[in-house]
Coordinates of N, CA and C in Angstrom, one line a residue:
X1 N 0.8 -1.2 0.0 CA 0.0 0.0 0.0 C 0.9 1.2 0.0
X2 N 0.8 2.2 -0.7 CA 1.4 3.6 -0.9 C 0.8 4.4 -0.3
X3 N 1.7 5.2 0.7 CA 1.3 5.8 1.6 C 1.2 7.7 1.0
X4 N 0.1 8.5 1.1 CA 0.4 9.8 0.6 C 0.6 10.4 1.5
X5 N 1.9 11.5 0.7 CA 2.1 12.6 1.8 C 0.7 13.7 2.2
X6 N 0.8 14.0 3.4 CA -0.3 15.1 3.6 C -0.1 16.4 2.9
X7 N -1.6 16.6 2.3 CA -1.0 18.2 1.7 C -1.9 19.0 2.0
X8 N -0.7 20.2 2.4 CA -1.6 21.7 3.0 C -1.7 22.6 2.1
X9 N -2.8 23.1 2.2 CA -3.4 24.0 1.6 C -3.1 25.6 1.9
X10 N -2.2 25.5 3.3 CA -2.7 26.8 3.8 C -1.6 27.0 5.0
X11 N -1.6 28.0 5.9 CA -0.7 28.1 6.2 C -1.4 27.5 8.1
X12 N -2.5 27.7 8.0 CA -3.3 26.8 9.3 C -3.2 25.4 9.2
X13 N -3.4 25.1 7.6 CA -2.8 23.5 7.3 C -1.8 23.0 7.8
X14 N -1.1 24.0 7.7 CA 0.6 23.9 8.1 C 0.5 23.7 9.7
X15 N 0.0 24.8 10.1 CA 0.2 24.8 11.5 C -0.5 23.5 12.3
X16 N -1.5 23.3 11.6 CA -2.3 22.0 12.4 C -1.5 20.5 12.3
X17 N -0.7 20.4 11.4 CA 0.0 19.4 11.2 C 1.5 19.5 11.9
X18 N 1.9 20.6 12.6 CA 3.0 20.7 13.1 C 2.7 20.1 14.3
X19 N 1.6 21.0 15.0 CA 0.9 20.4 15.9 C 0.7 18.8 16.5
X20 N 0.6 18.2 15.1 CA 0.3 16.8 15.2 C 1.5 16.4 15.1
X21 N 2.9 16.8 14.5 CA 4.1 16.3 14.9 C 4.6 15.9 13.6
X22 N 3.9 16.4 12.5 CA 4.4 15.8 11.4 C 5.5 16.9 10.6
X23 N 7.0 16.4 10.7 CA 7.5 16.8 10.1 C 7.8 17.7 8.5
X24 N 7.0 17.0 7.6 CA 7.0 17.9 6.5 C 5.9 19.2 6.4
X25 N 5.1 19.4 7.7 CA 4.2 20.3 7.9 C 5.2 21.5 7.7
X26 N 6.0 21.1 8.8 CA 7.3 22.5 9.4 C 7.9 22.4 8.1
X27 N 8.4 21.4 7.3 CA 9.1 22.4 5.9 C 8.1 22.8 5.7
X28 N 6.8 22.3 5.1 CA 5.9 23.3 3.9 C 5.9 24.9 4.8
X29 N 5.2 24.5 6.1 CA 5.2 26.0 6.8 C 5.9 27.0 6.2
X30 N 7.6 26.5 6.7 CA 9.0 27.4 6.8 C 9.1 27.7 4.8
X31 N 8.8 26.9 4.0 CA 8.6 26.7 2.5 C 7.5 27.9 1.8
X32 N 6.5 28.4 2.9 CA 5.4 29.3 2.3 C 5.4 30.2 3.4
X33 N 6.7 30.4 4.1 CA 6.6 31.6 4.9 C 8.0 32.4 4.8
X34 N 8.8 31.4 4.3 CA 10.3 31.9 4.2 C 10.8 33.4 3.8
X35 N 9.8 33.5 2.4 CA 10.3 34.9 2.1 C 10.0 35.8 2.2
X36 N 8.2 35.8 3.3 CA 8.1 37.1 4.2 C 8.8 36.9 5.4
X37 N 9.1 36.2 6.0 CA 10.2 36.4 7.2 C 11.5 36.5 7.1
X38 N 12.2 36.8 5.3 CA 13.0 36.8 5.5 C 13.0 38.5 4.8
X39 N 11.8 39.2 4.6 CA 11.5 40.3 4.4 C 11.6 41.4 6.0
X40 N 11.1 41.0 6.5 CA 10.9 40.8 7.9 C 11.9 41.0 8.7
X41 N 12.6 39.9 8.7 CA 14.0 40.2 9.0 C 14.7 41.3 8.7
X42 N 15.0 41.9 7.3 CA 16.0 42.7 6.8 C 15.0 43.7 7.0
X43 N 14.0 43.9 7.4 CA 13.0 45.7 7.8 C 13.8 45.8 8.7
X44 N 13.5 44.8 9.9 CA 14.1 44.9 11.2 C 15.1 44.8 12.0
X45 N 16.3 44.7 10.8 CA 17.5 44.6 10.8 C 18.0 46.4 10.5
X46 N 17.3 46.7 10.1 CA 17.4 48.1 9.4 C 17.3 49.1 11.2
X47 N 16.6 48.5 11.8 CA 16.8 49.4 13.2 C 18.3 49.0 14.0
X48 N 18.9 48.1 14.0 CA 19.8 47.6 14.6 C 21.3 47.9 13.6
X49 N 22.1 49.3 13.8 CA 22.4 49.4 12.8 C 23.9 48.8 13.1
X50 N 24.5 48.6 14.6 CA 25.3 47.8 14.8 C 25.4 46.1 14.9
X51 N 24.1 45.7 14.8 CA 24.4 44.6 14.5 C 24.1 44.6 12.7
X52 N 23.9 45.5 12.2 CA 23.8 45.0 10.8 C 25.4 44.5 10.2
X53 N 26.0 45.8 10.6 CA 27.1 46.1 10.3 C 28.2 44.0 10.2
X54 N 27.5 43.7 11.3 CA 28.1 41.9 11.7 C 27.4 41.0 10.8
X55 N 26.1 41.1 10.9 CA 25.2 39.8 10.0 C 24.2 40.1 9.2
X56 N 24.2 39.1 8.2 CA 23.4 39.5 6.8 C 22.2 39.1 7.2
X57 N 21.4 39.1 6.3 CA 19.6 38.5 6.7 C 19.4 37.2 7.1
X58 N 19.9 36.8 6.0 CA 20.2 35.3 6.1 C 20.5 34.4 7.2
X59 N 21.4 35.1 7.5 CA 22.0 34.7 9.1 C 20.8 34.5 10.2
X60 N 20.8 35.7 9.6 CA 19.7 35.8 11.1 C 19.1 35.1 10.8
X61 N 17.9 35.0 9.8 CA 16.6 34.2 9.5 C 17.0 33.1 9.9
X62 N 18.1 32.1 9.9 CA 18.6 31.2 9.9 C 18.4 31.0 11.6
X63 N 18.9 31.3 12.5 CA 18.7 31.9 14.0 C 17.7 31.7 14.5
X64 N 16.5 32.9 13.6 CA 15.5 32.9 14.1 C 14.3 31.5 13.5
X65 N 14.5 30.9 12.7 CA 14.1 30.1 11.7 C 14.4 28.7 13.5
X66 N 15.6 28.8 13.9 CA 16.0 27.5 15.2 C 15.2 27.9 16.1
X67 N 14.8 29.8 16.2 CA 14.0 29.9 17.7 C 12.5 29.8 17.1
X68 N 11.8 29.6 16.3 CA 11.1 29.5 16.2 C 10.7 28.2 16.1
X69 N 11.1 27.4 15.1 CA 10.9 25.5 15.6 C 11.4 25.1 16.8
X70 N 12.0 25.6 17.9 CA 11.8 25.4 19.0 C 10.2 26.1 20.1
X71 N 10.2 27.1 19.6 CA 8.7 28.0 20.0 C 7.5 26.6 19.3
X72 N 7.6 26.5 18.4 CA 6.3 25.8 17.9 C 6.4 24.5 18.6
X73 N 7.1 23.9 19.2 CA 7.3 22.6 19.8 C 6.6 22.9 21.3
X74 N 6.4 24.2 22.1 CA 5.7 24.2 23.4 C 5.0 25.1 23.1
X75 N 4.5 25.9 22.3 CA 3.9 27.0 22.2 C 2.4 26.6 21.1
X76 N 1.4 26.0 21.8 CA 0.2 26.0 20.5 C 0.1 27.0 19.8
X77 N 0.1 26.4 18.4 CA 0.1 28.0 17.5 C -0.8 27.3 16.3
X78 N -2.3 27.4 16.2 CA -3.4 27.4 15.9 C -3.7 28.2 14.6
X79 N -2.8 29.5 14.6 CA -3.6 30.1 13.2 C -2.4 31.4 12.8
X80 N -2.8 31.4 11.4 CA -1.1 32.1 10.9 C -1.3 33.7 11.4
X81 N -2.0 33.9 11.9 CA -1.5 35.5 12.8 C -0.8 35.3 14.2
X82 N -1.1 33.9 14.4 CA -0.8 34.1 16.1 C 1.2 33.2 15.5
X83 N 1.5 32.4 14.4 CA 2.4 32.2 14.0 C 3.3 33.7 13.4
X84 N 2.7 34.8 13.0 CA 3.5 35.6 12.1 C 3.6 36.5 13.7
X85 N 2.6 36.8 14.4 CA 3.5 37.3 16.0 C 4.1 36.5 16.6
X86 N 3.9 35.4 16.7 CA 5.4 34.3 17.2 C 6.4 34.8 16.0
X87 N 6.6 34.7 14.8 CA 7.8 35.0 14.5 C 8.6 36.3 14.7
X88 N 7.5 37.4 15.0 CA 8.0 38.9 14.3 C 8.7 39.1 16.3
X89 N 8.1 38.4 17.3 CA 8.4 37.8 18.4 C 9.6 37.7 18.6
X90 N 10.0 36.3 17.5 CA 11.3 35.9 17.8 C 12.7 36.4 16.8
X91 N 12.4 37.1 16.1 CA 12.7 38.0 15.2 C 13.0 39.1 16.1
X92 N 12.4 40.0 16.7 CA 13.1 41.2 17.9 C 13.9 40.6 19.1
X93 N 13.7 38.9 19.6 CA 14.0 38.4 20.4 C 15.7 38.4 20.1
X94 N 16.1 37.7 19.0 CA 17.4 37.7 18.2 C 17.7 38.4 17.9
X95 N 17.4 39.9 17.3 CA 18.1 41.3 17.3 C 18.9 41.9 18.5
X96 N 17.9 41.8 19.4 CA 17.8 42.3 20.5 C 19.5 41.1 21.3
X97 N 19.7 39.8 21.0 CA 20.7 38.6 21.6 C 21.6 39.5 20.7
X98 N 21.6 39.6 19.4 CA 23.0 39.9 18.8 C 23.4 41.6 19.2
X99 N 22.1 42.6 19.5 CA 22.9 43.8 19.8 C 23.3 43.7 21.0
X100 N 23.3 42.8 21.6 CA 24.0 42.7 23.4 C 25.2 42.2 22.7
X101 N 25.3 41.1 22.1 CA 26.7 40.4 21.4 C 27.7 41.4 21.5
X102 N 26.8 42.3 20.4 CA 27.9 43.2 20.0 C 28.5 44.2 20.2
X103 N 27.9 44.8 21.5 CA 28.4 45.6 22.5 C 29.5 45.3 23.0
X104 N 29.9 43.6 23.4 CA 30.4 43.1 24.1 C 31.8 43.3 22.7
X105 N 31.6 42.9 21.5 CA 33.0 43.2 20.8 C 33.8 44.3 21.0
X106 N 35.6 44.1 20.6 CA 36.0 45.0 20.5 C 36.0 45.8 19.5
X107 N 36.3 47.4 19.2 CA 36.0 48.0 18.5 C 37.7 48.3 17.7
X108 N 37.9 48.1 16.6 CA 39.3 48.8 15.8 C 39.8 50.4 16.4
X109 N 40.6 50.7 16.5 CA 41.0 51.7 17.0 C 40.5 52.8 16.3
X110 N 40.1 54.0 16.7 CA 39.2 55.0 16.1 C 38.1 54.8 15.5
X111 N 37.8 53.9 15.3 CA 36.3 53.4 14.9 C 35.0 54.0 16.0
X112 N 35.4 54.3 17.1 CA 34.1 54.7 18.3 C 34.2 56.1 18.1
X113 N 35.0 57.2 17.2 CA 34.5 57.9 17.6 C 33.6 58.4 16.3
X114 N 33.1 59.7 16.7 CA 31.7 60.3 16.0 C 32.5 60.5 14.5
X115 N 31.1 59.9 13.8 CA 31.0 61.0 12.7 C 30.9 61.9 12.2
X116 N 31.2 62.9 11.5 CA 30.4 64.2 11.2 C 28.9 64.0 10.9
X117 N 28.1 64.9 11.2 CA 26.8 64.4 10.7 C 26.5 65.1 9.4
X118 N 26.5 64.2 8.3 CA 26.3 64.4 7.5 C 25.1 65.2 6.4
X119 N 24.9 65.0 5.9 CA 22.9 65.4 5.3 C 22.4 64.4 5.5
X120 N 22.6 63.3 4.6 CA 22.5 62.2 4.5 C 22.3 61.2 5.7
X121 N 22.8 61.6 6.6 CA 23.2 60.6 7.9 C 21.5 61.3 8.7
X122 N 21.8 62.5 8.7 CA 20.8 63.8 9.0 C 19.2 63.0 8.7
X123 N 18.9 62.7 7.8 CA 17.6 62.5 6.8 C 17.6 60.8 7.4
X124 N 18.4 60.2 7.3 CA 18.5 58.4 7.8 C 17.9 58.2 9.2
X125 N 18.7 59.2 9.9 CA 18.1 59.3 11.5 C 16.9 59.6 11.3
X126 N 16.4 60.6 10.8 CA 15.1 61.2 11.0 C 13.9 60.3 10.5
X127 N 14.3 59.4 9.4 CA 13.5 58.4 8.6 C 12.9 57.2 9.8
X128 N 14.5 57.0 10.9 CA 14.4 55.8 11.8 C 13.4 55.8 12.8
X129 N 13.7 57.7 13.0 CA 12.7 57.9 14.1 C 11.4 58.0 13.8
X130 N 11.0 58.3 12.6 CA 9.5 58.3 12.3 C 8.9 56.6 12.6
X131 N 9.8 56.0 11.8 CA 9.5 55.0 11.7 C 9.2 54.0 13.3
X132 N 10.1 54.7 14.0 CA 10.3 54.0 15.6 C 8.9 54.5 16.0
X133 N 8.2 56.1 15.7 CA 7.5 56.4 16.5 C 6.3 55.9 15.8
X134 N 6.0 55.3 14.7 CA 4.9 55.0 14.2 C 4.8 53.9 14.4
X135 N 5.5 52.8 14.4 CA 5.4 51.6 15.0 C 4.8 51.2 16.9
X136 N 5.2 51.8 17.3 CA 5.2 52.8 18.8 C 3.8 52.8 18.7
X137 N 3.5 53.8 17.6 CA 1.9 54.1 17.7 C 1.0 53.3 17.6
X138 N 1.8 52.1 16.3 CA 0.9 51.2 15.8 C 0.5 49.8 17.0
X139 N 1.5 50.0 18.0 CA 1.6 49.3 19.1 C 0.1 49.4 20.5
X140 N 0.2 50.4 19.9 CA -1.0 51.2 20.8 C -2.6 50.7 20.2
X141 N -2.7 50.7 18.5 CA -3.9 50.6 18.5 C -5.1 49.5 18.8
X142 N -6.5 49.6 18.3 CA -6.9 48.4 18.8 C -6.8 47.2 18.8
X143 N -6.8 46.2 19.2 CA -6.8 45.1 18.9 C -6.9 44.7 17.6
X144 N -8.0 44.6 17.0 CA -8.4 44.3 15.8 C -7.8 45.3 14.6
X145 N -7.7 46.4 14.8 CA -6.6 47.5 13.7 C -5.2 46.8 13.7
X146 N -4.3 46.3 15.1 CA -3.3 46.4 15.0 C -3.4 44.9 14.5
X147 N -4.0 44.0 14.4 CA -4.0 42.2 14.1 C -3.8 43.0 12.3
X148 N -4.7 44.0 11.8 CA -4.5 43.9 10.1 C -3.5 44.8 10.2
X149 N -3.2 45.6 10.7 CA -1.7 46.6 10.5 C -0.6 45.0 10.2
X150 N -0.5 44.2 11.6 CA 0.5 43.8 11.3 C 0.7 42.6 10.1
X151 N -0.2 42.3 9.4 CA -0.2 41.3 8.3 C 0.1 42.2 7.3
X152 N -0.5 43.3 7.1 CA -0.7 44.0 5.8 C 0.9 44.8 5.8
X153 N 1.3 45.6 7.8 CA 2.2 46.8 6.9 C 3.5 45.4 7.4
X154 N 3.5 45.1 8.2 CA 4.6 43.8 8.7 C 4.3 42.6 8.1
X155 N 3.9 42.0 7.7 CA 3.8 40.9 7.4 C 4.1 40.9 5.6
X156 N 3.4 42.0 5.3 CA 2.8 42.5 3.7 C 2.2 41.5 2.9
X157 N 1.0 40.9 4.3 CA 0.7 39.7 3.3 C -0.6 40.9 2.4
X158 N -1.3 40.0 1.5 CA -2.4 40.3 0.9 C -3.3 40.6 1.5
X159 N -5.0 41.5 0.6 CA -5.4 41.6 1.6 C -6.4 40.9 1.7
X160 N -6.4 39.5 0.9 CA -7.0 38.3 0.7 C -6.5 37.3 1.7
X161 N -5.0 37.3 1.8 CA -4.0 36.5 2.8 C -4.7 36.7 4.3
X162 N -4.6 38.5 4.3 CA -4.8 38.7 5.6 C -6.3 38.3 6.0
X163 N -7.6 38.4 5.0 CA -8.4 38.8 5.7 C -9.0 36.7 5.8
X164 N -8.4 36.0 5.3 CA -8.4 34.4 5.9 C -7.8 34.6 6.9
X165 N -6.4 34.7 6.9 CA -5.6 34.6 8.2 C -6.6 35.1 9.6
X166 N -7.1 36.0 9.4 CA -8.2 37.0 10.5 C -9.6 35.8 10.8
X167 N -9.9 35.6 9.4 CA -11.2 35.1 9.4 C -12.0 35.9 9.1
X168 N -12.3 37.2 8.4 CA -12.8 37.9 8.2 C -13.2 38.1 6.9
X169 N -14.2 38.6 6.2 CA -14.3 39.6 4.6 C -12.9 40.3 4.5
X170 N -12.9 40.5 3.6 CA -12.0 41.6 3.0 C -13.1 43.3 3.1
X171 N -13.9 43.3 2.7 CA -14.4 44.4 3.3 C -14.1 45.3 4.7
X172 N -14.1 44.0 5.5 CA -14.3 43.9 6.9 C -13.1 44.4 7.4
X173 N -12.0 43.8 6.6 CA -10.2 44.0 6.7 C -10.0 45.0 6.2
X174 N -10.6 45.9 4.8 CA -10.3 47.1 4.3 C -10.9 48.1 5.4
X175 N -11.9 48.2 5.9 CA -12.7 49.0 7.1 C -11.7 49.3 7.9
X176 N -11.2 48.2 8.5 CA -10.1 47.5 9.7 C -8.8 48.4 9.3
X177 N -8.2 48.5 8.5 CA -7.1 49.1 7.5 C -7.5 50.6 7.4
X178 N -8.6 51.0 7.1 CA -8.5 52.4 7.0 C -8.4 53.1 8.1
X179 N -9.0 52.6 9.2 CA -9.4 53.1 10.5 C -8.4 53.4 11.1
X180 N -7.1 52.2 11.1 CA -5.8 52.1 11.7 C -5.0 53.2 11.3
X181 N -5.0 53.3 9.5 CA -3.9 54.3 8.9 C -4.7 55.5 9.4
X182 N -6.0 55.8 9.5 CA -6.5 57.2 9.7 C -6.1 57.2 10.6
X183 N -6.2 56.6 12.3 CA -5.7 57.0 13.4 C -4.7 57.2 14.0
X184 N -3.0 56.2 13.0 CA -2.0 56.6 12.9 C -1.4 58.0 12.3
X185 N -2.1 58.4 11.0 CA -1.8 59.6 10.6 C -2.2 61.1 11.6
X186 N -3.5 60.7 12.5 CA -4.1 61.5 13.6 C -2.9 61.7 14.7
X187 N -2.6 60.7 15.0 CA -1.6 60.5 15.7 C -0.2 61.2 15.7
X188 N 0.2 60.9 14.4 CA 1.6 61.1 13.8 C 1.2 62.6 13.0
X189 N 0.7 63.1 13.4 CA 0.0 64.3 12.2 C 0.3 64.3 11.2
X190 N 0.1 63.1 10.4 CA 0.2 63.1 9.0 C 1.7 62.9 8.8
X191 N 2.4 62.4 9.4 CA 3.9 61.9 9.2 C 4.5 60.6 9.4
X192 N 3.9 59.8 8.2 CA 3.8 58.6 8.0 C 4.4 58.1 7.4
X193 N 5.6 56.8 7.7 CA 6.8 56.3 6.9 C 6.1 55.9 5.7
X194 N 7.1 56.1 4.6 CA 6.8 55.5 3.7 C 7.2 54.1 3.2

């Protein structure tokens, strides 16, 4: 008798079969999630500008790709929002391990001290901090705004992806989406990363 492999549809497919212990769940998962987390990574690598300086995306994802199949092994994870905040989780979790790392390195001689600040350097900072404080804000919103902020502006899934992932219409998820950017722009007076 020929035995078939299970096949998932989906990325709760995925998750339900991890659940149940079956190894090729976790590839297909890691196989249909890879290259928003590895998106994901290099956004949020973009705040960490001394550990960028050490490791490429890859690395990391690679890192976070070990803490996360370790997370899914004690952590039930039921449905792909509650998996893409377990990842984006263990994703700051590992930023956060390597910029302690790298504090701890030594620095080449004259390397610590300041730069001139440049224009350029000028406009980069100012880009970081928008971006720090709108995330900040987006931290704040409701429940349900911040579940489609983080698929759509973090995750960038679709807004088809997202509004399964949710369980929702798409209408329901466009509603959800406008409300959030309108409140962040209220917020941020209209100074919203691009």
């Amino acid at each position: 008798e020929i035995l078939m492999a299970p096949t998932y549809k989906n990325t709760t497919d995925c998750l339900a079969g991890v659940a149940k212990g079956e190894p090729e769940a976790l590839e297909e998962l890691f196989r249909r999630t890879e290259e928003r987390l590895r998106i994901l990574c290099r956004w949020m690598l973009s705040d960490f500008p001394g550990v960028k300086a050490n490791e490429q995306t890859n690395d990391v994802l690679q890192d976070v790709s070990i803490r996360l199949i370790k997370s899914l092994k004690v952590v039930p994870v039921t449905s792909s929002k509650d998996y893409f905040r377990l990842a984006a989780l263990q994703i700051r979790r590992e930023l956060l391990d390597l910029a302690e790392d790298s504090k701890a390195l030594p620095t080449p001689a004259g390397e610590n001290l300041p730069e001139p600040a440049a224009p350029d350097l000028i406009v980069e900072l100012q880009k970081r901090e928008l971006r720090r404080n709108f995330l900040a804000e987006a931290d704040q919103l409701p429940e349900n705004e911040k579940d489609v902020f983080d698929l759509l502006w973090i995750h960038e899934l679709s807004h088809a992806e997202a509004a399964e992932c949710l369980g929702i219409t798409e209408s329901v998820l466009r509603h959800r989406w406008l409300a959030a950017r309108r409140r962040l722009a209220e917020r941020l007076q209209g100074q919203l990363p691009s």
